[in-house]
Short mmCIF file of C-alpha atoms and ligand atoms in Angstrom, two decimals:
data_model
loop_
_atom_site.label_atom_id
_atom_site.label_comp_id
_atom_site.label_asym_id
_atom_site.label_seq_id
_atom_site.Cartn_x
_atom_site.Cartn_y
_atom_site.Cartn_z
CA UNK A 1 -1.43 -21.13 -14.48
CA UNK A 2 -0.36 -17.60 -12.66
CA UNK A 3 1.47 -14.87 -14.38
CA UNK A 4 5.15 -15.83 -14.36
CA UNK A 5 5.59 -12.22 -13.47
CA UNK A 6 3.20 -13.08 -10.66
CA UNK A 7 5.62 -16.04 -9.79
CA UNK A 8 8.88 -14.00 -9.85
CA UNK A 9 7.27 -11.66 -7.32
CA UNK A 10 6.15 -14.34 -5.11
CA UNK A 11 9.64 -15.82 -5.36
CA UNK A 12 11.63 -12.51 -4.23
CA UNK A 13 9.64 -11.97 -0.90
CA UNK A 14 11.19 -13.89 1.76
CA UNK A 15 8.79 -15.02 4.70
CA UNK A 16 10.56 -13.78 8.27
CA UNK A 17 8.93 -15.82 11.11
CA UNK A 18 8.22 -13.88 14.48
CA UNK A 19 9.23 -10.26 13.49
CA UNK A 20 8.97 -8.20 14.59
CA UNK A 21 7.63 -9.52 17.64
CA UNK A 22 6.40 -13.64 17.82
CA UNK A 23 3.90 -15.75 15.81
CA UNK A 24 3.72 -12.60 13.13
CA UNK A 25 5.11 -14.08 9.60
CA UNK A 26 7.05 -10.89 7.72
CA UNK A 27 6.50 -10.80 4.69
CA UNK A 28 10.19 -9.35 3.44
CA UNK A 29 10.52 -7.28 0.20
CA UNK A 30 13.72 -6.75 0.22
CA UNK A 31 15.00 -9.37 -2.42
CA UNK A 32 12.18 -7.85 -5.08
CA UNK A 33 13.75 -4.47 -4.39
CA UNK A 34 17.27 -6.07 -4.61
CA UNK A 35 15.93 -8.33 -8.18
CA UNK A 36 15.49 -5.30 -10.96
CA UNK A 37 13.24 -7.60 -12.65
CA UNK A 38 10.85 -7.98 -10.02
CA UNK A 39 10.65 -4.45 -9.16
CA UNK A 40 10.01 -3.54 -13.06
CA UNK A 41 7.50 -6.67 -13.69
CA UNK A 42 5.56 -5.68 -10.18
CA UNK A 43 5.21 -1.68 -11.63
CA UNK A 44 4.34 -3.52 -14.49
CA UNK A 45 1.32 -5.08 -13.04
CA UNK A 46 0.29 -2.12 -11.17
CA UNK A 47 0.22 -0.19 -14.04
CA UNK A 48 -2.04 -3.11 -16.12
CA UNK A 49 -3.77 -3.33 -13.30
CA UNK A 50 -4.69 -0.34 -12.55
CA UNK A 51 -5.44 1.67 -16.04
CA UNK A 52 -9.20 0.81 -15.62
CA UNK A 53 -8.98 2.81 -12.14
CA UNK A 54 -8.06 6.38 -14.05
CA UNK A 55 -6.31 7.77 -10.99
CA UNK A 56 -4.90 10.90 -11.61
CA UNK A 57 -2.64 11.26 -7.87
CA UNK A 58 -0.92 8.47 -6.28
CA UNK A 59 -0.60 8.08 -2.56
CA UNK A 60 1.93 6.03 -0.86
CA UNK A 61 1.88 5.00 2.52
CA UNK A 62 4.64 5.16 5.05
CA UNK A 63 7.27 3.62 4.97
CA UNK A 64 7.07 0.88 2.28
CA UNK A 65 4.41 2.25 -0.15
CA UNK A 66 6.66 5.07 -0.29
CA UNK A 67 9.20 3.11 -2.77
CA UNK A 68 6.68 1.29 -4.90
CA UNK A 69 4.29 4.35 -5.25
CA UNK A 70 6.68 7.11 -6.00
CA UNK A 71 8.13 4.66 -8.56
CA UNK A 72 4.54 3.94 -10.11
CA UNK A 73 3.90 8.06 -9.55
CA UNK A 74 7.17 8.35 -11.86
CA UNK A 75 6.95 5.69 -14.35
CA UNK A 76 2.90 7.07 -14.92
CA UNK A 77 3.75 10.99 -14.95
CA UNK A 78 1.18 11.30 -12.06
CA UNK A 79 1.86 13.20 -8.79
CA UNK A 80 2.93 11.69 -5.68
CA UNK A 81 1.54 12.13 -2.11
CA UNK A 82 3.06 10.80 0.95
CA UNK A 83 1.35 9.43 3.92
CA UNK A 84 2.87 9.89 6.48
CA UNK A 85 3.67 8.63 10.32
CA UNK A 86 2.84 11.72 13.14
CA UNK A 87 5.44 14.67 13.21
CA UNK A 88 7.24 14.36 10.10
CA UNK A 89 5.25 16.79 7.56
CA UNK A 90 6.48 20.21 8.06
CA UNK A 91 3.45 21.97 6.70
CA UNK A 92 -0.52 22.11 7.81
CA UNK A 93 -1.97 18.55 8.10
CA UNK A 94 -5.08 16.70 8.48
CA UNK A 95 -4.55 13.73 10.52
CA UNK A 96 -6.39 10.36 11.24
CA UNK A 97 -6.50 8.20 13.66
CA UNK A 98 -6.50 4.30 13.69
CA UNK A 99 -7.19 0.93 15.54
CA UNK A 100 -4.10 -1.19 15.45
CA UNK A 101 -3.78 -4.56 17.46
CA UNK A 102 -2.69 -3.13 20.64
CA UNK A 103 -3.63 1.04 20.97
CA UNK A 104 -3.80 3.36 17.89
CA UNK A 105 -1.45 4.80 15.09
CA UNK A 106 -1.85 8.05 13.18
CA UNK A 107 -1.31 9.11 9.23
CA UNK A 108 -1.04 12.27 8.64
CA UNK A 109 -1.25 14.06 4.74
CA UNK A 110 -0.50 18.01 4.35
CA UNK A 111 -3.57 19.78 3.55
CA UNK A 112 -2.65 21.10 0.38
CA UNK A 113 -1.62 17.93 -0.91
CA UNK A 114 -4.04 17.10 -3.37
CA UNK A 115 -6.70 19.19 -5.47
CA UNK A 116 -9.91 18.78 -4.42
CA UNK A 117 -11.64 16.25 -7.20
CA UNK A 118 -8.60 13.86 -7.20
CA UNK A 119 -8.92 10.40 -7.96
CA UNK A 120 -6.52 8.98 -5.93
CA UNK A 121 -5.03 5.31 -6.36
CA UNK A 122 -3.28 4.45 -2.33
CA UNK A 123 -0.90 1.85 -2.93
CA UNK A 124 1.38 0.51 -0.13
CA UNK A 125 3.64 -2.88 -0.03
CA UNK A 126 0.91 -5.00 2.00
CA UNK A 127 -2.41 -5.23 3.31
CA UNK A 128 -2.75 -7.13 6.84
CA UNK A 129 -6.01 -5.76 9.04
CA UNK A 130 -6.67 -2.90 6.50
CA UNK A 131 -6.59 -0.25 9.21
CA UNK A 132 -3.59 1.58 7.77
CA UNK A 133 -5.17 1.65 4.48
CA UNK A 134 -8.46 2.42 5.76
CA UNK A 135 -6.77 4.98 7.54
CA UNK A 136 -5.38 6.61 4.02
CA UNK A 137 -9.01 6.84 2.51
CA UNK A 138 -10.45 8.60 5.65
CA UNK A 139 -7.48 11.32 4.34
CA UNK A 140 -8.45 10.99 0.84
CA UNK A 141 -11.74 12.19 1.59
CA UNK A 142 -10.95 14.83 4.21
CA UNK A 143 -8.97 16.81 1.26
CA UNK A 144 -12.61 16.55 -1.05
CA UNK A 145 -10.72 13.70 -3.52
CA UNK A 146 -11.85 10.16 -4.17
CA UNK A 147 -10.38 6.78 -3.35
CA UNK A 148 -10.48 5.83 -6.93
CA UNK A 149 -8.65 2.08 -5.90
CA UNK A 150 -5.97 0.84 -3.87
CA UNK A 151 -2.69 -1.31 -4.86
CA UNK A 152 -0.73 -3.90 -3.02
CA UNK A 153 2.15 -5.93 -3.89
CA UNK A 154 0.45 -8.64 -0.69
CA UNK A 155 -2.43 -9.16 0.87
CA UNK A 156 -3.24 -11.63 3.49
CA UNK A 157 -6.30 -12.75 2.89
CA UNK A 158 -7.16 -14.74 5.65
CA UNK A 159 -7.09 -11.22 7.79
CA UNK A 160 -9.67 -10.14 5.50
CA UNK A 161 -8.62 -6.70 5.97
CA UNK A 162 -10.40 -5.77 2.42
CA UNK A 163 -13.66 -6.10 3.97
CA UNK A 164 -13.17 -2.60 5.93
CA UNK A 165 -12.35 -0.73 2.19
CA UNK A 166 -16.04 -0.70 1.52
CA UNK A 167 -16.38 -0.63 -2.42
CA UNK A 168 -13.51 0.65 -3.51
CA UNK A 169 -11.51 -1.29 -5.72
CA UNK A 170 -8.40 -3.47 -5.11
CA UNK A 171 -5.40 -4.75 -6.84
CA UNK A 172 -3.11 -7.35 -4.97
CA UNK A 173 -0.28 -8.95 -6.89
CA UNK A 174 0.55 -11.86 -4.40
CA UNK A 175 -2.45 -12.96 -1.88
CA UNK A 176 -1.40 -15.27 0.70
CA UNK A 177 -4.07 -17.55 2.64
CA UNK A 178 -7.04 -16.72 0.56
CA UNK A 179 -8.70 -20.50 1.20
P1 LIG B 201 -2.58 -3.25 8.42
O1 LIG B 201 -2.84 -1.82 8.81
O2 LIG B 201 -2.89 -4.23 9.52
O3 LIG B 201 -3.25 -3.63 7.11
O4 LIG B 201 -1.01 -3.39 8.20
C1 LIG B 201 -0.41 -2.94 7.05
C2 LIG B 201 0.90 -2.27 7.29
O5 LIG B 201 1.72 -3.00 8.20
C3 LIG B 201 1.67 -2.20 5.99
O6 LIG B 201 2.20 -0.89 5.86
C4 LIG B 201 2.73 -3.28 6.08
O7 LIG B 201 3.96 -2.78 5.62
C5 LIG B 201 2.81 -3.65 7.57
N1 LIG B 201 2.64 -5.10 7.83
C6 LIG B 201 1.62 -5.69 8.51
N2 LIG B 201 1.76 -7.01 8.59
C7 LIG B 201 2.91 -7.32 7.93
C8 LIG B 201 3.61 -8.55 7.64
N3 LIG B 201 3.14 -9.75 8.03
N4 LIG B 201 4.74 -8.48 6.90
C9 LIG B 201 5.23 -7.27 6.48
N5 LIG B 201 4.62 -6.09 6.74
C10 LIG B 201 3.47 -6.09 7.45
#
């Protein structure tokens, strides 16, 4: 038997067939956001969860790691780092690029983000083909600080995007299509 809190999450995300563009299932936050419980019991988790990883910065990815990161960041008294799309930090950057299914995206983190020596915990709302998380750590590193775990509320499994995270450990609440 799962953690009901497990259960409540997995009851709040509402599957979207063919969006954003067709035969991709979207995986919908929105009602966990909209449920106060669910948000509280999923920061919850992340924070059980996670205690063994002894980050000391959090990084959230853009745009959906942004809420449940900064909230984790809060609720932990731990800093918060954005990750961030191409163009939108106003100050010096390192930047990396990545392999999505069609071309390449870009994250971007300002250079003075994080001190050098950091163990950062990335956390973003779901894990598909792991590039975008993948891309994160290559950041991580660039600023001298250690992927000390990464944190999502989803993974699908069957994409096996974990597999390109190397070592570092990872905590998914809800894992769809794991076999
Ligand atoms: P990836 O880089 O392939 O692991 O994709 C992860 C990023 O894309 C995350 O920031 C997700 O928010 C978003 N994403 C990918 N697939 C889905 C999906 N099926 N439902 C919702 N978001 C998705």
């Amino acid at each position: 038997m799962s953690d009901p809190r497990i259960q409540l999450l997995e009851k709040n995300i509402r599957d979207i067939p063919d969006f954003p563009k067709k035969g991709i299932l979207f995986k919908d936050i929105t009602p966990l956001l909209a449920h106060p419980e669910s948000f509280n019991a999923c920061l919850e988790l992340f924070e059980e969860r996670c205690a063994r990883l002894k980050a000391d910065t959090i990084v959230g990815l853009e745009s959906r790691g942004f809420i449940f990161g900064s909230a984790l960041a809060a609720r932990l008294g731990l800093p918060f780092v954005p990750a961030r799309k191409p163009g939108k930090l106003p100050s010096k950057r390192v930047r990396v690029e990545y392999e999505l299914e069609y071309g390449t995206d870009c994250l971007e983190m300002h250079e003075d983000a994080m001190e050098a020596g950091a163990r950062v915990l990335i956390v973003d709302d779901l894990i598909a083909t792991g590039g975008t998380a993948w891309a994160a750590k290559q950041l991580v590193r660039e600023l001298g600080a250690t992927v000390a775990g990464f944190a999502f509320v989803i993974e699908l499994a069957f994409l096996h995007g974990r597999d390109r995270l190397g070592d570092s450990p990872i905590e998914s609440l809800c894992v769809y299509g794991g076999g």
